[in-house]
Coordinates of C-alpha atoms and ligand atoms in Angstrom, one line a residue:
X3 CA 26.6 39.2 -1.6
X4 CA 26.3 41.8 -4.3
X5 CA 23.8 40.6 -6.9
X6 CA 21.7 41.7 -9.7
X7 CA 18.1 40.9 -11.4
X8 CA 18.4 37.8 -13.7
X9 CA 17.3 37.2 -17.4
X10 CA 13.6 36.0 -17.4
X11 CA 14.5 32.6 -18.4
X12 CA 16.9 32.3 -15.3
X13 CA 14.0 33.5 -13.1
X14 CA 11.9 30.7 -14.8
X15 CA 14.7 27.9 -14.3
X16 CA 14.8 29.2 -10.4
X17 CA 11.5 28.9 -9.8
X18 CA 11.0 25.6 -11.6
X19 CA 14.0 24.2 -9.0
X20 CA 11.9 25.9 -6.1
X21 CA 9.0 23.7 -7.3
X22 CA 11.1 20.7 -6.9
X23 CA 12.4 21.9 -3.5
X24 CA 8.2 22.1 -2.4
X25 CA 8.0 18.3 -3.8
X26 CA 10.8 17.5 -2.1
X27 CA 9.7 18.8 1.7
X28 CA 6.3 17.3 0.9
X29 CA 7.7 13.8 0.9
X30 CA 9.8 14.6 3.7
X31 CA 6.5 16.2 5.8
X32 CA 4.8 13.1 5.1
X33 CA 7.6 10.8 6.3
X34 CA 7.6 13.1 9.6
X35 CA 4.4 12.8 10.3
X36 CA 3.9 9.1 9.5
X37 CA 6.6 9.2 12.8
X38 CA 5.1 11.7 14.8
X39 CA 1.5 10.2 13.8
X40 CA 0.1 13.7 13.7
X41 CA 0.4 16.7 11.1
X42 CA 2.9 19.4 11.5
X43 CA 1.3 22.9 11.8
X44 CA 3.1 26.3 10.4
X45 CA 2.1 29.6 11.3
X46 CA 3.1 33.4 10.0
X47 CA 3.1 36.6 11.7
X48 CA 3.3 39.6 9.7
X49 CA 4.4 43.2 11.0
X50 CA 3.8 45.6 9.2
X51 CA 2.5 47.2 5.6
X52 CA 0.6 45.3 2.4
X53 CA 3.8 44.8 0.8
X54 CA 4.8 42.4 4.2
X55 CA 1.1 40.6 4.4
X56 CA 1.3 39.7 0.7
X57 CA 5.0 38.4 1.4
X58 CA 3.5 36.2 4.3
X59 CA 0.3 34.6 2.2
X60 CA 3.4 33.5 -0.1
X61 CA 5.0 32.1 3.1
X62 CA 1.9 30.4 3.9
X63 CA 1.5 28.9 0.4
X64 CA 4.5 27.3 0.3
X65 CA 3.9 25.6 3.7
X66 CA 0.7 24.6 2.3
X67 CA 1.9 23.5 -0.7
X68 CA 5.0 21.0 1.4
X69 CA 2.3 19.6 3.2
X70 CA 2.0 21.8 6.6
X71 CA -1.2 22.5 8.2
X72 CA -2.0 26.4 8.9
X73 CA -2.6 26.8 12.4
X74 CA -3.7 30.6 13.6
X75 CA -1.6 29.7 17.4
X76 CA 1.7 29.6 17.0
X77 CA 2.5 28.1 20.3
X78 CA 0.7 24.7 19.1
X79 CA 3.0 25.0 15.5
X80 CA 5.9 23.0 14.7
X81 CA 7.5 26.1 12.3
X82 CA 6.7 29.5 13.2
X83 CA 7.9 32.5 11.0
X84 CA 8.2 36.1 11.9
X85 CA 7.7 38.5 8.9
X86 CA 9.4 41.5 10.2
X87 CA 8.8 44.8 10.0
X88 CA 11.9 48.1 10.7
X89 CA 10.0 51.0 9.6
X90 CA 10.0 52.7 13.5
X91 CA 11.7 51.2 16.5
X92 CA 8.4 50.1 18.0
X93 CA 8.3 47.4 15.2
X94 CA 11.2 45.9 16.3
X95 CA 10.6 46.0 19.9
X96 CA 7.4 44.5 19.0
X97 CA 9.2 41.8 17.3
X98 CA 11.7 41.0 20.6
X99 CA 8.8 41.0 22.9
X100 CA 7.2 38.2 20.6
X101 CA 10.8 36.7 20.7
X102 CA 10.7 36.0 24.4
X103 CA 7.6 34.6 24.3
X104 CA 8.5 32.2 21.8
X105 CA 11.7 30.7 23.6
X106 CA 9.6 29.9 26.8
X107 CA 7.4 28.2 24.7
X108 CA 10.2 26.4 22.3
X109 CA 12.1 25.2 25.6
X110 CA 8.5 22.7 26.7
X111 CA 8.9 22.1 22.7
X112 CA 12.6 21.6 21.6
X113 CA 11.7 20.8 17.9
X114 CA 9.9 23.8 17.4
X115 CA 11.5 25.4 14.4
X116 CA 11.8 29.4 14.5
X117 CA 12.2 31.6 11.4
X118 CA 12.7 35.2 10.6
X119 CA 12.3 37.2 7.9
X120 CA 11.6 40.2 6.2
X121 CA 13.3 44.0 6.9
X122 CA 14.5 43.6 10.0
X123 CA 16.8 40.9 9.1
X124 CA 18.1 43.2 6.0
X125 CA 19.9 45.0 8.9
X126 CA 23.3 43.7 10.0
X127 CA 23.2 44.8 13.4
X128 CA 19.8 43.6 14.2
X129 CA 21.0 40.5 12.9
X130 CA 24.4 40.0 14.9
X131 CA 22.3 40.8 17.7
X132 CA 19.8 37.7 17.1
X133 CA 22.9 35.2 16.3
X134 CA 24.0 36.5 19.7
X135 CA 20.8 36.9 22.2
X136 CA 18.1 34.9 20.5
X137 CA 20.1 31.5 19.7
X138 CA 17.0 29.7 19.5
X139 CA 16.2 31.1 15.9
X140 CA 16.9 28.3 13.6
X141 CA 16.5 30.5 10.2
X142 CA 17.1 34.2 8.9
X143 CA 16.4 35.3 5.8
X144 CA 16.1 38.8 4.1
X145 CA 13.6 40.1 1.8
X146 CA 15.8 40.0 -1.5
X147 CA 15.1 36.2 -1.1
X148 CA 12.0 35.1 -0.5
X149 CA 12.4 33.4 -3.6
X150 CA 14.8 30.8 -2.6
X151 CA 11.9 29.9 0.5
X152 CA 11.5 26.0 -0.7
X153 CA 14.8 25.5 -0.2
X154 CA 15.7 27.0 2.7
X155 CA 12.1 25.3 4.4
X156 CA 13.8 21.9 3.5
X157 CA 17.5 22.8 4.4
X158 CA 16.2 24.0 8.1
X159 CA 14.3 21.0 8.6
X160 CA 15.8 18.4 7.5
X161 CA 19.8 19.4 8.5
X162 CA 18.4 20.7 12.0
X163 CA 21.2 23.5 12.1
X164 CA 21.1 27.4 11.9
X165 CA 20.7 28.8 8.6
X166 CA 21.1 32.5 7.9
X167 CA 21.0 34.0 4.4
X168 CA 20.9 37.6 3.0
X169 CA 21.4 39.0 0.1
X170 CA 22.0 42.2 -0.7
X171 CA 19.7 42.9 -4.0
X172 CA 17.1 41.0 -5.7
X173 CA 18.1 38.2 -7.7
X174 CA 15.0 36.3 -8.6
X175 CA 11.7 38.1 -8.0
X176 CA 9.4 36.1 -5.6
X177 CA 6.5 35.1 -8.5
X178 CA 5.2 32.2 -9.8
X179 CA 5.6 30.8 -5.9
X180 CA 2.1 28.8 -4.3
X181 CA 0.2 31.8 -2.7
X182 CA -2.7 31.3 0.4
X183 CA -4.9 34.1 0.1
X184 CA -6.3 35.7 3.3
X185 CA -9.2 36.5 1.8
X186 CA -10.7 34.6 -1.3
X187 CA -12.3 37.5 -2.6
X188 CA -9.6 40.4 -2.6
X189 CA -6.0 40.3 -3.3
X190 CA -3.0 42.3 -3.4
X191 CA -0.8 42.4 -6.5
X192 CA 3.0 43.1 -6.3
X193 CA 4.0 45.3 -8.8
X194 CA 7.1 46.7 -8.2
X195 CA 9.7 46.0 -5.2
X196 CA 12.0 48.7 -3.6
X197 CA 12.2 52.4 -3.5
X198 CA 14.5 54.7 -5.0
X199 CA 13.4 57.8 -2.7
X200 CA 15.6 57.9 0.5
X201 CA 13.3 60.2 2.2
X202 CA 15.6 61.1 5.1
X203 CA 13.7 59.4 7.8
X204 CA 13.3 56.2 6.2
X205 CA 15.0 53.1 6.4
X206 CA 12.7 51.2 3.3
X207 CA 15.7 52.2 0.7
X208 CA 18.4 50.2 2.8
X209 CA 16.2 47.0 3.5
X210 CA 13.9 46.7 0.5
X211 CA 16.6 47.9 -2.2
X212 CA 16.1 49.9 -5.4
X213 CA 13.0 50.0 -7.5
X214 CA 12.4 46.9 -9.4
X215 CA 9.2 47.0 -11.7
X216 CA 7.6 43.5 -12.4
X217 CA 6.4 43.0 -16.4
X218 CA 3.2 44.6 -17.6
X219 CA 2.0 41.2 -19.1
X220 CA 3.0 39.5 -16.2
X221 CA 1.3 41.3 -13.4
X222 CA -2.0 41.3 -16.1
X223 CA -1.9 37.5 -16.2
X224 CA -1.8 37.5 -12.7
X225 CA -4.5 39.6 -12.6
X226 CA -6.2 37.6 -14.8
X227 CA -5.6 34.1 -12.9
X228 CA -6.9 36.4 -9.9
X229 CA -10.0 36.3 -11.0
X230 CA -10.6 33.3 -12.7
X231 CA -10.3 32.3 -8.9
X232 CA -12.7 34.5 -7.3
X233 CA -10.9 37.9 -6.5
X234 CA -13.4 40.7 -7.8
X235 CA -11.1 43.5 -5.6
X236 CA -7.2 43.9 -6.6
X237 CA -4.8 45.8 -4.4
X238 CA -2.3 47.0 -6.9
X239 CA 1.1 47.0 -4.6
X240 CA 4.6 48.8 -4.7
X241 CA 6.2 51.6 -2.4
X242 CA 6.1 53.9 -5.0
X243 CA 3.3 52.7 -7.6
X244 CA 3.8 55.8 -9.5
X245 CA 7.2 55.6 -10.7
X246 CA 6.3 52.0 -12.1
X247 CA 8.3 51.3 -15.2
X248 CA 10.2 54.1 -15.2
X249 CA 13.1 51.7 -15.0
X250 CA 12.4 50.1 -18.4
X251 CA 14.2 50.6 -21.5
X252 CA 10.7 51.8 -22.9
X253 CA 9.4 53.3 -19.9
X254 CA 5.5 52.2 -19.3
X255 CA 3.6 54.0 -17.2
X256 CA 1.7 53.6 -13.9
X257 CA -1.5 55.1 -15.6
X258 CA -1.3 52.9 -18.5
X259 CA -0.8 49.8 -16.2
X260 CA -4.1 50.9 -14.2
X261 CA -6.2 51.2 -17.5
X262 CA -4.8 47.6 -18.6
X263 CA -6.1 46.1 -15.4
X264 CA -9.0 47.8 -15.3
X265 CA -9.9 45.9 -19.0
X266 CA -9.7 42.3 -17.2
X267 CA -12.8 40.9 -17.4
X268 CA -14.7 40.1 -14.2
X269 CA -13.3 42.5 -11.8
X270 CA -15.0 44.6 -9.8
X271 CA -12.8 46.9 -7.5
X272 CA -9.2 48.2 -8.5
X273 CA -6.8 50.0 -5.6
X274 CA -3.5 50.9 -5.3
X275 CA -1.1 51.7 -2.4
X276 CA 1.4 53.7 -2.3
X277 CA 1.7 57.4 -4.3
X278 CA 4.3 59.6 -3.8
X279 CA 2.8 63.2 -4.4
X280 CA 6.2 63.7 -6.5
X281 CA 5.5 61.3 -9.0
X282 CA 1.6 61.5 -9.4
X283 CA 0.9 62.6 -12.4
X284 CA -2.3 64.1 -14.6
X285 CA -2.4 61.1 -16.8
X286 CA -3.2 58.9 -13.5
X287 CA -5.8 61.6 -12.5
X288 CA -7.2 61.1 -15.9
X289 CA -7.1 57.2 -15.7
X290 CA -9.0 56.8 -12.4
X291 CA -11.5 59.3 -12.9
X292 CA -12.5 57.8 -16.6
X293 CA -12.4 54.0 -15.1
X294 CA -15.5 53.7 -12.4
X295 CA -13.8 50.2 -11.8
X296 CA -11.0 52.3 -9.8
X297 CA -12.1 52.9 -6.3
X298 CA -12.7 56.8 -5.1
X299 CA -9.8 57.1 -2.7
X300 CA -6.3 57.8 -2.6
X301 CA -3.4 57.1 -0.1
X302 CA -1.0 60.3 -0.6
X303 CA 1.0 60.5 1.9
X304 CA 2.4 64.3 3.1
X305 CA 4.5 63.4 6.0
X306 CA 4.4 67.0 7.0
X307 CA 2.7 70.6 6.4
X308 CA 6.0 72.9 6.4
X309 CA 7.9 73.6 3.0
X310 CA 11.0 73.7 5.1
X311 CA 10.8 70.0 6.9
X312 CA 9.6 68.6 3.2
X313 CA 12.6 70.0 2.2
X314 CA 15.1 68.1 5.2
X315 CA 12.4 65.0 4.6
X316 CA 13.7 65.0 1.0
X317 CA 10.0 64.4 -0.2
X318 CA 10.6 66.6 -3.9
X319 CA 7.2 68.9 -3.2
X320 CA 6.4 71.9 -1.7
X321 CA 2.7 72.3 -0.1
X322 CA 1.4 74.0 -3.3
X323 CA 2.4 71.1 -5.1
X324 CA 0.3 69.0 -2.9
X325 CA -2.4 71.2 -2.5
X326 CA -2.6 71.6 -6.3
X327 CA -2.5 67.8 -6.4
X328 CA -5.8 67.8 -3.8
X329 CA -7.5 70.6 -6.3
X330 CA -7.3 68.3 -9.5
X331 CA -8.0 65.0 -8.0
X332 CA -11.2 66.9 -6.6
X333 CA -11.9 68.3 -9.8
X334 CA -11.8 65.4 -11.5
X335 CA -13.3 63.2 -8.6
X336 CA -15.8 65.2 -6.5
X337 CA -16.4 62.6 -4.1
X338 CA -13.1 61.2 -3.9
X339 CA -11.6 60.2 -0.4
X340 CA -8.3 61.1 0.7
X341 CA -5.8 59.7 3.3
X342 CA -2.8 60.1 4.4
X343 CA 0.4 59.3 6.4
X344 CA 2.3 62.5 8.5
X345 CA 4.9 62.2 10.6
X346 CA 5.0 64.5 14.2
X347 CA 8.7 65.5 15.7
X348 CA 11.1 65.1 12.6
X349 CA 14.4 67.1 13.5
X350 CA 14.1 70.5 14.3
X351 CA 10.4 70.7 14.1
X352 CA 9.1 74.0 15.5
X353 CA 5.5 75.0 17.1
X354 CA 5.2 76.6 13.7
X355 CA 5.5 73.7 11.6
X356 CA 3.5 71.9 13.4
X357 CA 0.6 74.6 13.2
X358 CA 1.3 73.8 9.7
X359 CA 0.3 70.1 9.4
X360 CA -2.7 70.9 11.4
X361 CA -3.9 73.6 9.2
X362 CA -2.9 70.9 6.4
X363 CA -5.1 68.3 7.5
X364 CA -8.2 70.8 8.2
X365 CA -7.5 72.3 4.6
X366 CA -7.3 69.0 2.5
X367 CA -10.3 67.6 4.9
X368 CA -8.8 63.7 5.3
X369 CA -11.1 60.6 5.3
X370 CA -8.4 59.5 8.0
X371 CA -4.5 59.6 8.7
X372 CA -1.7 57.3 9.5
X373 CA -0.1 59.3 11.6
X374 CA 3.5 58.3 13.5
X375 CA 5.7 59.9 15.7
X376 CA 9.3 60.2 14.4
X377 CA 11.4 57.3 15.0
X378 CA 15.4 57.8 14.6
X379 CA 16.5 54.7 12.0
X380 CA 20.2 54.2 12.7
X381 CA 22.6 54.9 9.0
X382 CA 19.3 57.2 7.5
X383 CA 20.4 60.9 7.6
X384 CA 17.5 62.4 9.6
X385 CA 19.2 59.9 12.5
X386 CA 22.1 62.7 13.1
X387 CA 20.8 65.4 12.1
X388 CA 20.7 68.6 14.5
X389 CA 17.8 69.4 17.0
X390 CA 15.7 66.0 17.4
X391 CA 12.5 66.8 19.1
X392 CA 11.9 65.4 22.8
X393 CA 10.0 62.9 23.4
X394 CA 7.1 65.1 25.5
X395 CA 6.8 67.4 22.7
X396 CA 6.6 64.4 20.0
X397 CA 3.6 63.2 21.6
X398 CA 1.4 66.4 22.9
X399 CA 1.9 67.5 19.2
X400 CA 0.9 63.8 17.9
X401 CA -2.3 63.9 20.9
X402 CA -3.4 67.3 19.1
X403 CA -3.0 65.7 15.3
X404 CA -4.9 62.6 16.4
X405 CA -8.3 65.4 17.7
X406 CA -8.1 67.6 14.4
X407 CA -7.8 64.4 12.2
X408 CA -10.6 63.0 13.9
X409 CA -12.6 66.1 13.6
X410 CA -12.0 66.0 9.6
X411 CA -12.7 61.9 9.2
X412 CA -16.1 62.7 11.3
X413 CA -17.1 65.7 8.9
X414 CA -15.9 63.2 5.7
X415 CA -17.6 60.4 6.7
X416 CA -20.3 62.0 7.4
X417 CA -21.1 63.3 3.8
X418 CA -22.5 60.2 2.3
X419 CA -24.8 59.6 4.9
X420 CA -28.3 58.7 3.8
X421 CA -26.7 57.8 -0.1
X422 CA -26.8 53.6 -1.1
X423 CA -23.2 52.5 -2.0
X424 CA -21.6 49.6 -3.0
X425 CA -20.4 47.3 -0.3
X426 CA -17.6 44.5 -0.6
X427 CA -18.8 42.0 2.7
X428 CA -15.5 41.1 4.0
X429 CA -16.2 39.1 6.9
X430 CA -18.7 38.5 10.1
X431 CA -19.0 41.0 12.5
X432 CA -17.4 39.8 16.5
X433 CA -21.4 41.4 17.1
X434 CA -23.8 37.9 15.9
X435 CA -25.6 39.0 13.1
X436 CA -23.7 41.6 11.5
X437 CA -21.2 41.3 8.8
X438 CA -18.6 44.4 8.0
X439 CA -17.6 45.5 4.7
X440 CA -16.2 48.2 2.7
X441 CA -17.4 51.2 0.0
X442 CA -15.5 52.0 -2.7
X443 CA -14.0 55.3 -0.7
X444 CA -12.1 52.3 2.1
X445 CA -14.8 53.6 4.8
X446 CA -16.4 50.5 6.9
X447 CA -19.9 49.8 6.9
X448 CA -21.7 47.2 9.3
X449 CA -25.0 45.7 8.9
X450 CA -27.2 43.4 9.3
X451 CA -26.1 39.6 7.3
X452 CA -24.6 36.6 7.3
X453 CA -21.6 34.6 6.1
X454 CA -23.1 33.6 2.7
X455 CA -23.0 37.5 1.5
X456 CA -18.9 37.4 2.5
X457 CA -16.8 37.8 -0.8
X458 CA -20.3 39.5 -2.6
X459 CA -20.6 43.6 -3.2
X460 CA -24.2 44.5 -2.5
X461 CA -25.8 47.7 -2.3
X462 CA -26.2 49.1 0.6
X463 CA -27.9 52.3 2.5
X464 CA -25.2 54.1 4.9
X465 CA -28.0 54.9 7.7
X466 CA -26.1 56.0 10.2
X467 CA -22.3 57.6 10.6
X468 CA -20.6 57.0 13.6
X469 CA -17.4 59.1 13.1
X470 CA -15.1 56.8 11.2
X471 CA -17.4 53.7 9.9
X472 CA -21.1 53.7 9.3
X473 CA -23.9 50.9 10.1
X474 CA -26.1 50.3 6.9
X475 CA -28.7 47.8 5.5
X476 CA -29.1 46.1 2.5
X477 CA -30.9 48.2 0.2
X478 CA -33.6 46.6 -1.9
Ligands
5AD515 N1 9.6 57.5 11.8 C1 8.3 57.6 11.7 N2 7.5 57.3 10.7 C2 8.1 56.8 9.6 N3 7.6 56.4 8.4 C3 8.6 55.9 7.7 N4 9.8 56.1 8.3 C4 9.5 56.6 9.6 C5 10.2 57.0 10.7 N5 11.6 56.8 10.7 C6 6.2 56.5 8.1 C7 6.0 57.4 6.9 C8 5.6 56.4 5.8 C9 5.0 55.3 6.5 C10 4.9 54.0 5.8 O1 5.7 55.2 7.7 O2 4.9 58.2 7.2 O3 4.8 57.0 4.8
SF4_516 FE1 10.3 55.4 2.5 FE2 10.0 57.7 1.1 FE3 10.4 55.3 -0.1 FE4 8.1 55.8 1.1 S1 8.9 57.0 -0.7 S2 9.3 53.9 1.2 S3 8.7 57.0 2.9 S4 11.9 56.4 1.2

């Protein structure tokens, strides 16, 4: 079904009827249970990037909210969802293995419920293949409508039959659902959905849809409620943050958003994830570096170091660009830390391309890399195109980007050795007696503490670098 974003008082009316839906499965939950004479558990899985864990803490509170206990083993839950992931085939193979599992447990547990979600299921073939292989799934839905998640909670629970729906765009934006945060402390904030892009390799355009930019005073009030609850670190979220509100009739930009949120009182720590090199522009640049609320490292992604595969990615940038990019951002932020994601064995990549990334990543000097080997995505144009790389090649190319990038990350993280930073605790270490945390640049520090200083930023010495992450102490 074709469909297109509705008026803001439609999106008001549709979540109002969601709300009734989550009333609705409560009573019904209850009555269940008063059966059963136990509670019935949910559990999420998420594959994948921010944009997916975010989706799942929505999942998980509107489960909470209709009365279902969170439970971290799924094989003890009465619902279990899969938030997909289809950016590379390993995410989807990861997904079937998972599958398998599940159906051994669900036949010792016939009322066990099985959803899927997210962009795999945006994919028509993936999802003939489930109706016909995995008939134990009892619900499919896509990522256009997560809004429409009460409903479709009660429908598969309470008619006990298959339900699939997928849409095709975004109708109603997923906001003003009941959200359980991961972490009480830190959250990520949706600000736009989709990506207009189509990089060649990439499949995000086809299952995400086209760039959709949430409401300036909307995402600030949702900031603001944020905080009131206890979040001091916002992850400001979208596939492309900097084309935000390009789209609107008076465009707004990405920069202005950041020094907006920056102004709410009470945080701490602003991010953002992710920036296309194409798009990032000096006004940004300007609105980090003024703002010491916005945290000293960037996410650019390059994909590759060779003009002529930028140009077959479809990327809009040449190496100058990017390089020129690097120069200002360490003009205007000395200290900042940079990563990246590249991509090894794109079509027709030669030796010499390749000896291109690498001297890339020594140039730049990464923090760290995300780095993947190319992954053919069936109806993207890279998928036919001319000279794919084998397989061997792929990966003695991707062994040789993992040793440089680790020689850059260890020479990076090595520069703030000695210095006191800032530290958001973010949990206990597995070690007893350390917690683990994060500076302001992403890098992990451990140290010495205890579950009271999770959630708190405390300054801390970085005593010792151990290649990628540091151990510390509180510094008095
Ligand atoms: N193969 C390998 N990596 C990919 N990415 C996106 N599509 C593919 C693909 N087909 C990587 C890009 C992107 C990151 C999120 O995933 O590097 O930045
Ligand atoms: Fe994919 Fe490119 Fe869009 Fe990123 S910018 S989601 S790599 S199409």
């Amino acid at each position: 079904m074709q469909t297109s974003l509705k008026s803001i008082e439609e999106q008001r009316a549709e979540a109002l009827r969601q709300t009734e839906f989550i009333a609705e499965t409560r009573s019904y939950v209850l009555e269940l249970e008063q059966t059963l004479g136990r509670p019935l558990k949910s559990n999420v899985t998420t594959f994948g990037c921010q944009m997916n864990a975010r989706d799942s803490e929505k999942i998980r509170g509107i489960f909470a909210a209709a009365g279902f206990q969170n439970t971290d083993n799924e094989d003890e839950a009465d619902f279990v969802i899969y938030n997909t992931c289809t950016v590379r085939e390993n995410a989807d193979q990861h997904v079937y293995g998972r599958l398998g599992h599940l159906n051994s447990v669900k036949k010792k547990k016939k009322d066990m419920v099985i959803g899927l979600c997210g962009c795999m299921m945006q994919e028509k073939h993936i999802v003939e293949k489930i109706k016909k292989s995995y008939s134990f799934v009892d619900l499919i839905f896509g990522t256009h409508n997560l809004y429409e998640f009460p409903e479709l909670l009660l429908k598969t629970i309470r008619e006990k039959k298959r339900i699939i729906e997928i849409l095709d765009s975004t109708p109603y934006l997923p906001e003003s659902l009941p959200v359980s945060r991961k972490y009480p402390f830190k959250s990520g904030v949706n600000i736009m959905y989709g990506c207009n892009n189509f990089c060649t390799y990439c499949i995000v355009p086809y299952v995400r849809g086209r760039e959709i930019s949430r409401r300036p005073e909307e995402i600030l009030q949702e900031v603001r409620n944020l905080v009131s609850d206890g979040v001091v670190e916002i992850m400001l979220l979208g596939q492309n943050v900097n084309s935000y509100g390009k789209t609107f009739e008076e465009p707004y930009s990405f920069a202005k958003l950041l020094r907006e949120v920056c102004k709410v009182p009470g945080l701490r720590r602003v991010r953002f994830m992710t920036s296309h090199p194409k798009d990032l522009s000096d006004e940004l640049i300007e609105a980090m570096a003024e703002n010491p609320l916005v945290c000293r490292h960037l996410h650019l992604p390059v994909q590759a170091g060779s003009d002529r595969l930028l140009k077959k990615m479809n990327r809009h940038y040449d190496l100058a660009h990017y390089m020129e990019l690097v120069k200002k951002l360490r003009e205007a932020m000395p200290d900042i830390s940079l990563t990246t994601d590249i991509i090894v064995g794109f079509p027709g990549e030669t030796e010499e391309d390749f000896e291109g990334t690498l001297r890339l990543v020594r140039e730049v000097g990464y923090d760290s890399a995300f780095t993947f080997i190319y992954s053919k995505r069936t109806g993207t144009p890279a998928a036919s195109m001319p000279d794919q790389v084998p397989d061997e090649v792929a990966h003695a190319r991707f062994d040789r980007l993992l040793a440089t990038i680790k020689e850059t990350a260890e020479e990076q993280c090595a520069r703030f050795e000695g210095q006191v930073h800032d530290v958001l605790v973010e949990e206990l270490n597995k070690e007893p007696g350390l917690v683990t945390g994060r500076i302001g640049h992403n890098l992990v520090v451990h140290l010495p503490g205890d579950a009271s200083m999770i959630g708190k930023i405390v300054p801390v010495r970085l005593r010792e670098c151990r290649g990628f992450y540091y151990l510390g102490e509180v510094a008095f």
